[in-house]
PDB file of C-alpha atoms in Angstrom:
ATOM      1  CA  MET A 155      99.824 108.490  53.461  1.00 46.00           C
ATOM      2  CA  LYS A 156      96.972 107.178  55.756  1.00 51.00           C
ATOM      3  CA  GLU A 157      97.036 108.633  59.129  1.00 59.00           C
ATOM      4  CA  ILE A 158      97.552 106.006  62.070  1.00 66.00           C
ATOM      5  CA  PHE A 159      95.013 107.902  64.274  1.00 62.00           C
ATOM      6  CA  GLU A 160      91.685 109.533  63.263  1.00 70.00           C
ATOM      7  CA  TRP A 161      92.649 112.492  65.109  1.00 67.00           C
ATOM      8  CA  GLU A 162      89.173 114.113  64.963  1.00 67.00           C
ATOM      9  CA  ARG A 163      87.573 110.999  66.431  1.00 64.00           C
ATOM     10  CA  VAL A 164      90.315 110.790  68.969  1.00 63.00           C
ATOM     11  CA  LEU A 165      90.144 114.348  70.236  1.00 67.00           C
ATOM     12  CA  LEU A 166      86.539 115.132  69.790  1.00 64.00           C
ATOM     13  CA  ASN A 167      84.828 111.925  69.260  1.00 68.00           C
ATOM     14  CA  GLU A 168      83.274 113.236  66.205  1.00 68.00           C
ATOM     15  CA  LEU A 169      81.621 115.929  68.235  1.00 70.00           C
ATOM     16  CA  PRO A 170      81.076 119.539  67.174  1.00 77.00           C
ATOM     17  CA  PRO A 171      83.941 121.905  68.595  1.00 77.00           C
ATOM     18  CA  ILE A 172      81.165 123.970  70.156  1.00 81.00           C
ATOM     19  CA  PHE A 173      80.439 121.121  72.557  1.00 75.00           C
ATOM     20  CA  LEU A 174      83.580 122.048  74.351  1.00 75.00           C
ATOM     21  CA  ALA A 175      81.690 125.196  75.379  1.00 83.00           C
ATOM     22  CA  GLU A 176      78.846 122.953  76.685  1.00 79.00           C
ATOM     23  CA  VAL A 177      81.584 120.874  78.798  1.00 75.00           C
ATOM     24  CA  VAL A 178      82.701 124.056  80.418  1.00 80.00           C
ATOM     25  CA  PHE A 179      79.136 124.822  81.274  1.00 83.00           C
ATOM     26  CA  ARG A 180      78.460 121.326  82.490  1.00 78.00           C
ATOM     27  CA  SER A 181      81.451 121.155  84.680  1.00 76.00           C
ATOM     28  CA  THR A 182      80.885 124.513  86.209  1.00 79.00           C
ATOM     29  CA  ILE A 183      77.330 123.429  87.107  1.00 81.00           C
ATOM     30  CA  MET A 184      78.293 120.158  88.520  1.00 75.00           C
ATOM     31  CA  PHE A 185      81.511 121.729  90.377  1.00 74.00           C
ATOM     32  CA  VAL A 186      79.176 124.047  92.216  1.00 77.00           C
ATOM     33  CA  PHE A 187      76.761 121.422  93.114  1.00 76.00           C
ATOM     34  CA  LEU A 188      79.500 118.996  94.326  1.00 72.00           C
ATOM     35  CA  LEU A 189      80.976 121.829  96.541  1.00 67.00           C
ATOM     36  CA  ALA A 190      77.549 122.463  98.040  1.00 73.00           C
ATOM     37  CA  ALA A 191      76.967 118.621  98.578  1.00 69.00           C
ATOM     38  CA  LEU A 192      80.590 118.439 100.219  1.00 63.00           C
ATOM     39  CA  ARG A 193      79.457 121.545 102.406  1.00 65.00           C
ATOM     40  CA  ILE A 194      76.334 119.821 103.815  1.00 64.00           C
ATOM     41  CA  THR A 195      77.927 116.546 104.323  1.00 59.00           C
ATOM     42  CA  GLY A 196      80.587 118.323 106.721  1.00 56.00           C
ATOM     43  CA  LYS A 197      84.234 119.448 106.779  1.00 48.00           C
ATOM     44  CA  ARG A 198      85.990 116.325 107.744  1.00 51.00           C
ATOM     45  CA  GLY A 199      89.235 115.135 106.453  1.00 49.00           C
ATOM     46  CA  VAL A 200      89.766 112.193 104.121  1.00 49.00           C
ATOM     47  CA  ARG A 201      91.652 110.307 106.723  1.00 52.00           C
ATOM     48  CA  GLN A 202      88.457 110.876 109.093  1.00 56.00           C
ATOM     49  CA  LEU A 203      85.887 109.738 106.762  1.00 62.00           C
ATOM     50  CA  SER A 204      83.904 106.523 107.611  1.00 64.00           C
ATOM     51  CA  ILE A 205      83.344 103.732 105.126  1.00 65.00           C
ATOM     52  CA  PHE A 206      79.941 104.960 104.675  1.00 70.00           C
ATOM     53  CA  GLU A 207      81.013 108.658 103.999  1.00 71.00           C
ATOM     54  CA  THR A 208      83.770 107.340 101.695  1.00 72.00           C
ATOM     55  CA  VAL A 209      80.825 105.533  99.442  1.00 73.00           C
ATOM     56  CA  ILE A 210      78.876 108.837  99.484  1.00 75.00           C
ATOM     57  CA  ILE A 211      82.023 110.771  98.238  1.00 75.00           C
ATOM     58  CA  ILE A 212      82.596 108.301  95.384  1.00 75.00           C
ATOM     59  CA  ALA A 213      78.944 108.203  94.527  1.00 75.00           C
ATOM     60  CA  LEU A 214      78.959 112.159  94.438  1.00 75.00           C
ATOM     61  CA  GLY A 215      82.057 112.139  92.219  1.00 76.00           C
ATOM     62  CA  SER A 216      80.411 109.790  89.796  1.00 75.00           C
ATOM     63  CA  ALA A 217      77.162 111.420  89.570  1.00 75.00           C
ATOM     64  CA  ALA A 218      79.142 114.780  88.920  1.00 77.00           C
ATOM     65  CA  GLY A 219      81.531 113.308  86.607  1.00 78.00           C
ATOM     66  CA  ASP A 220      79.343 111.822  83.851  1.00 75.00           C
ATOM     67  CA  PRO A 221      77.295 114.992  83.111  1.00 75.00           C
ATOM     68  CA  MET A 222      80.295 117.113  82.625  1.00 75.00           C
ATOM     69  CA  PHE A 223      81.270 115.570  79.327  1.00 69.00           C
ATOM     70  CA  TYR A 224      78.783 112.794  78.294  1.00 73.00           C
ATOM     71  CA  GLU A 225      76.328 114.616  75.883  1.00 70.00           C
ATOM     72  CA  ASP A 226      73.538 111.967  76.567  1.00 71.00           C
ATOM     73  CA  VAL A 227      73.725 112.376  80.190  1.00 71.00           C
ATOM     74  CA  GLY A 228      71.408 115.470  81.419  1.00 74.00           C
ATOM     75  CA  ILE A 229      72.217 117.673  84.166  1.00 77.00           C
ATOM     76  CA  ILE A 230      68.764 117.684  85.784  1.00 78.00           C
ATOM     77  CA  PRO A 231      68.880 113.824  86.183  1.00 74.00           C
ATOM     78  CA  ALA A 232      72.383 114.071  87.704  1.00 75.00           C
ATOM     79  CA  LEU A 233      71.099 116.682  90.003  1.00 78.00           C
ATOM     80  CA  VAL A 234      68.189 114.503  91.153  1.00 78.00           C
ATOM     81  CA  VAL A 235      70.837 111.949  91.835  1.00 76.00           C
ATOM     82  CA  PHE A 236      72.613 114.420  93.977  1.00 76.00           C
ATOM     83  CA  SER A 237      69.587 115.443  95.845  1.00 80.00           C
ATOM     84  CA  THR A 238      68.679 111.630  96.379  1.00 81.00           C
ATOM     85  CA  ILE A 239      72.177 110.853  97.956  1.00 78.00           C
ATOM     86  CA  ILE A 240      72.250 113.799 100.216  1.00 79.00           C
ATOM     87  CA  LEU A 241      68.715 113.237 101.392  1.00 83.00           C
ATOM     88  CA  LEU A 242      69.745 109.483 102.223  1.00 81.00           C
ATOM     89  CA  TYR A 243      72.917 110.590 103.617  1.00 79.00           C
ATOM     90  CA  ARG A 244      71.253 112.867 106.087  1.00 82.00           C
ATOM     91  CA  LEU A 245      68.550 110.153 106.863  1.00 85.00           C
ATOM     92  CA  VAL A 246      71.230 107.644 107.645  1.00 80.00           C
ATOM     93  CA  THR A 247      73.304 110.115 109.868  1.00 80.00           C
ATOM     94  CA  TRP A 248      69.787 110.837 111.840  1.00 86.00           C
ATOM     95  CA  LEU A 249      69.405 107.070 112.169  1.00 86.00           C
ATOM     96  CA  THR A 250      72.933 106.625 113.385  1.00 81.00           C
ATOM     97  CA  GLY A 251      72.630 109.155 116.257  1.00 83.00           C
ATOM     98  CA  LYS A 252      69.187 107.675 117.184  1.00 86.00           C
ATOM     99  CA  ILE A 253      69.795 103.725 117.208  1.00 87.00           C
ATOM    100  CA  SER A 254      73.129 102.358 118.521  1.00 83.00           C
ATOM    101  CA  TRP A 255      73.158  99.077 116.384  1.00 83.00           C
ATOM    102  CA  PHE A 256      72.415 100.842 113.228  1.00 79.00           C
ATOM    103  CA  GLU A 257      75.578 103.120 114.010  1.00 78.00           C
ATOM    104  CA  LYS A 258      77.631 100.044 114.517  1.00 76.00           C
ATOM    105  CA  LEU A 259      76.290  98.625 111.392  1.00 76.00           C
ATOM    106  CA  VAL A 260      76.910 101.684 109.250  1.00 72.00           C
ATOM    107  CA  GLU A 261      80.196 103.103 110.793  1.00 72.00           C
ATOM    108  CA  GLY A 262      81.739 100.037 112.410  1.00 74.00           C
ATOM    109  CA  LYS A 263      83.104  99.993 115.908  1.00 80.00           C
ATOM    110  CA  THR A 264      86.401 100.965 117.760  1.00 86.00           C
ATOM    111  CA  VAL A 265      88.589  97.786 118.080  1.00 88.00           C
ATOM    112  CA  CYS A 266      91.459  97.436 120.623  1.00 91.00           C
ATOM    113  CA  LEU A 267      94.289  95.797 118.592  1.00 92.00           C
ATOM    114  CA  ILE A 268      96.691  96.286 121.377  1.00 94.00           C
ATOM    115  CA  HIS A 269      96.235  95.649 125.111  1.00 93.00           C
ATOM    116  CA  ASP A 270      99.172  96.081 127.627  1.00 94.00           C
ATOM    117  CA  GLY A 271     101.944  95.971 125.264  1.00 93.00           C
ATOM    118  CA  ARG A 272     100.573  92.839 123.265  1.00 92.00           C
ATOM    119  CA  PHE A 273      98.531  92.080 120.372  1.00 92.00           C
ATOM    120  CA  SER A 274      94.698  91.466 120.910  1.00 88.00           C
ATOM    121  CA  ILE A 275      94.898  88.215 118.577  1.00 83.00           C
ATOM    122  CA  SER A 276      91.197  87.767 118.473  1.00 80.00           C
ATOM    123  CA  GLU A 277      90.374  91.246 117.657  1.00 79.00           C
ATOM    124  CA  PHE A 278      93.546  91.563 115.138  1.00 72.00           C
ATOM    125  CA  ARG A 279      92.398  88.493 112.981  1.00 71.00           C
ATOM    126  CA  LYS A 280      88.868  89.981 112.506  1.00 71.00           C
ATOM    127  CA  GLU A 281      90.251  92.983 110.768  1.00 68.00           C
ATOM    128  CA  THR A 282      91.746  93.123 107.227  1.00 66.00           C
ATOM    129  CA  LEU A 283      94.673  95.338 108.413  1.00 70.00           C
ATOM    130  CA  ALA A 284      97.876  93.316 107.661  1.00 77.00           C
ATOM    131  CA  GLN A 285     100.711  93.352 110.083  1.00 82.00           C
ATOM    132  CA  ASP A 286     103.133  95.293 108.027  1.00 85.00           C
ATOM    133  CA  GLU A 287     100.748  97.955 107.563  1.00 85.00           C
ATOM    134  CA  PHE A 288      99.822  98.120 111.358  1.00 88.00           C
ATOM    135  CA  PHE A 289     103.520  98.323 112.114  1.00 91.00           C
ATOM    136  CA  SER A 290     103.884 101.026 109.626  1.00 91.00           C
ATOM    137  CA  GLU A 291     101.100 102.997 111.487  1.00 90.00           C
ATOM    138  CA  LEU A 292     102.691 102.630 114.704  1.00 93.00           C
ATOM    139  CA  ARG A 293     106.141 103.789 113.321  1.00 94.00           C
ATOM    140  CA  VAL A 294     104.603 106.861 111.990  1.00 92.00           C
ATOM    141  CA  LYS A 295     103.915 107.625 115.762  1.00 92.00           C
ATOM    142  CA  SER A 296     107.485 107.240 116.607  1.00 92.00           C
ATOM    143  CA  ILE A 297     106.916 103.918 118.419  1.00 95.00           C
ATOM    144  CA  GLU A 298     109.957 101.602 118.354  1.00 95.00           C
ATOM    145  CA  HIS A 299     108.581  98.580 120.200  1.00 96.00           C
ATOM    146  CA  LEU A 300     105.321  97.269 121.649  1.00 96.00           C
ATOM    147  CA  GLY A 301     106.477  97.677 125.371  1.00 96.00           C
ATOM    148  CA  GLN A 302     105.963 101.278 125.055  1.00 97.00           C
ATOM    149  CA  VAL A 303     102.448 100.968 124.270  1.00 96.00           C
ATOM    150  CA  ARG A 304      99.601 100.506 126.786  1.00 95.00           C
ATOM    151  CA  SER A 305      96.806 100.162 124.265  1.00 95.00           C
ATOM    152  CA  ALA A 306      96.053 100.972 120.652  1.00 94.00           C
ATOM    153  CA  TYR A 307      92.548 101.112 119.101  1.00 93.00           C
ATOM    154  CA  LEU A 308      91.422 100.929 115.364  1.00 88.00           C
ATOM    155  CA  GLU A 309      88.804 103.692 115.066  1.00 84.00           C
ATOM    156  CA  PRO A 310      85.915 103.618 112.548  1.00 78.00           C
ATOM    157  CA  SER A 311      87.911 106.077 110.512  1.00 73.00           C
ATOM    158  CA  GLY A 312      90.695 104.012 109.819  1.00 76.00           C
ATOM    159  CA  GLU A 313      92.813 106.148 112.358  1.00 82.00           C
ATOM    160  CA  VAL A 314      94.832 104.241 114.872  1.00 89.00           C
ATOM    161  CA  SER A 315      94.749 105.843 118.522  1.00 93.00           C
ATOM    162  CA  VAL A 316      97.573 104.933 120.804  1.00 95.00           C
ATOM    163  CA  PHE A 317      97.958 105.440 124.575  1.00 96.00           C
ATOM    164  CA  PHE A 318     101.420 105.014 125.764  1.00 96.00           C
ATOM    165  CA  PHE A 319     102.857 103.813 129.127  1.00 95.00           C
ATOM    166  CA  THR A 320     104.926 106.424 131.119  1.00 94.00           C
ATOM    167  CA  ASP A 321     108.618 106.120 131.101  1.00 93.00           C
ATOM    168  CA  GLU A 322     108.755 104.331 134.439  1.00 93.00           C
ATOM    169  CA  HIS A 323     106.477 101.628 133.206  1.00 94.00           C
ATOM    170  CA  VAL A 324     107.846 101.109 129.569  1.00 96.00           C
ATOM    171  CA  LYS A 325     108.867  97.261 129.628  1.00 96.00           C
ATOM    172  CA  TYR A 326     110.265  94.882 127.142  1.00 97.00           C
ATOM    173  CA  GLY A 327     108.283  94.473 123.929  1.00 96.00           C
ATOM    174  CA  LEU A 328     108.424  93.345 120.315  1.00 96.00           C
ATOM    175  CA  PRO A 329     110.564  95.588 118.189  1.00 96.00           C
ATOM    176  CA  LEU A 330     108.712  97.300 115.251  1.00 95.00           C
ATOM    177  CA  LEU A 331     111.909  98.449 113.275  1.00 94.00           C
ATOM    178  CA  PRO A 332     112.228  96.255 110.280  1.00 93.00           C
ATOM    179  CA  GLU A 333     116.165  95.757 111.025  1.00 94.00           C
ATOM    180  CA  ARG A 334     115.157  94.052 114.272  1.00 94.00           C
ATOM    181  CA  TYR A 335     112.032  92.383 113.509  1.00 95.00           C
ATOM    182  CA  LEU A 336     113.371  90.562 110.607  1.00 93.00           C
ATOM    183  CA  LYS A 337     115.688  88.896 112.720  1.00 93.00           C
ATOM    184  CA  LYS A 338     113.074  86.704 113.882  1.00 94.00           C
ATOM    185  CA  SER A 339     114.035  82.909 114.311  1.00 94.00           C
ATOM    186  CA  ASN A 340     112.745  79.711 115.595  1.00 94.00           C
ATOM    187  CA  MET A 341     116.048  79.418 117.487  1.00 93.00           C
ATOM    188  CA  ILE A 342     116.740  81.855 120.564  1.00 93.00           C
ATOM    189  CA  LEU A 343     120.351  82.269 120.473  1.00 90.00           C
ATOM    190  CA  GLU A 344     121.013  84.163 123.821  1.00 91.00           C
ATOM    191  CA  GLU A 345     119.531  84.322 127.177  1.00 93.00           C
ATOM    192  CA  GLY A 346     117.328  87.610 127.826  1.00 95.00           C
ATOM    193  CA  HIS A 347     113.741  88.697 126.945  1.00 96.00           C
ATOM    194  CA  HIS A 348     112.405  87.619 123.654  1.00 97.00           C
ATOM    195  CA  SER A 349     109.124  88.542 122.160  1.00 96.00           C
ATOM    196  CA  CYS A 350     106.670  86.428 119.978  1.00 96.00           C
ATOM    197  CA  ALA A 351     107.050  87.427 116.345  1.00 94.00           C
ATOM    198  CA  PHE A 352     103.247  86.795 115.961  1.00 92.00           C
ATOM    199  CA  CYS A 353     101.458  88.144 119.075  1.00 92.00           C
ATOM    200  CA  GLY A 354     104.100  90.275 120.875  1.00 94.00           C
ATOM    201  CA  HIS A 355     103.995  88.131 124.125  1.00 95.00           C
ATOM    202  CA  THR A 356     107.314  88.863 125.785  1.00 96.00           C
ATOM    203  CA  GLU A 357     109.156  86.671 128.372  1.00 94.00           C
ATOM    204  CA  LYS A 358     112.606  85.852 129.771  1.00 94.00           C
ATOM    205  CA  HIS A 359     114.106  82.854 127.931  1.00 94.00           C
ATOM    206  CA  GLN A 360     117.236  80.763 127.601  1.00 93.00           C
ATOM    207  CA  PRO A 361     119.018  79.763 124.540  1.00 93.00           C
ATOM    208  CA  GLY A 362     117.114  77.116 122.590  1.00 93.00           C
ATOM    209  CA  THR A 363     113.738  76.604 121.149  1.00 93.00           C
ATOM    210  CA  ALA A 364     110.178  77.854 122.649  1.00 94.00           C
ATOM    211  CA  ILE A 365     106.607  77.833 122.152  1.00 95.00           C
ATOM    212  CA  CYS A 366     104.523  81.120 122.968  1.00 94.00           C
ATOM    213  CA  ARG A 367     102.046  80.208 125.797  1.00 92.00           C
ATOM    214  CA  ILE A 368      99.497  82.769 124.228  1.00 91.00           C
ATOM    215  CA  CYS A 369      99.593  82.023 120.541  1.00 92.00           C
ATOM    216  CA  GLN A 370     101.493  78.478 120.167  1.00 93.00           C
ATOM    217  CA  LYS A 371     103.691  80.034 117.669  1.00 93.00           C
ATOM    218  CA  GLU A 372     107.563  79.474 117.690  1.00 94.00           C
ATOM    219  CA  GLU A 373     109.137  82.477 116.244  1.00 95.00           C
ATOM    220  CA  TRP A 374     110.805  85.135 118.458  1.00 96.00           C
ATOM    221  CA  VAL A 375     112.422  88.296 118.502  1.00 96.00           C
ATOM    222  CA  GLN A 376     114.884  89.673 120.799  1.00 96.00           C
ATOM    223  CA  ALA A 377     112.866  92.452 122.955  1.00 96.00           C
ATOM    224  CA  ILE A 378     113.965  96.073 123.737  1.00 96.00           C
ATOM    225  CA  ASN A 379     112.844  98.484 126.353  1.00 95.00           C
ATOM    226  CA  THR A 380     114.130 101.721 124.997  1.00 94.00           C
ATOM    227  CA  LEU A 381     112.039 104.847 125.908  1.00 93.00           C
ATOM    228  CA  ARG A 382     109.959 106.655 123.661  1.00 87.00           C
ATOM    229  CA  ILE A 383     111.495 110.011 122.271  1.00 78.00           C
ATOM    230  CA  SER A 384     108.445 112.438 121.947  1.00 65.00           C
TER     231      SER A 384
END
């Protein structure tokens, strides 16, 4: 009976079994050099990596992976790739410390996304961060509504830095909890403070319809002013 799979090809790709010992040797060499390369680039965590540094890590991973098990990829060319990447990294790092415009080009810049409890619409539109994703980042920091937030910044690393109002200055703001936010509507049903579902601008409204004077949108959510629990 003919086998469905050619197991020798599937498992070893027609390579001699002794090649497995070579794979172990190749992997060990590349692993050591990868550790050395990461040690040179620093000890920052994944969440702290800039876009440039993420590209460097991906490039190093690719340069390390191929020589581990491809017999037609030599170790010495891979090490040359490693050395080149590290030298370029050191050069770019030096340039970013000397030239401010080059630093902004490579690393990006800090962007203010929330100011005085309201979205900075012009800045938010420039970023690829979706509203739901940003809400999730804020909820992780135990933020219930925008009225608790004095300002929030998107850092070059992708981290969100948040600065809070003191308890006595917390005001009505756009709820971030899904069960409240998803009740947004074009119709205001009761008198009170309501927040624009798009920009977070908050003001007092009578029942009926209204247009946000900041972003000209028409969807509103009933605002809340609960204090933040640390």
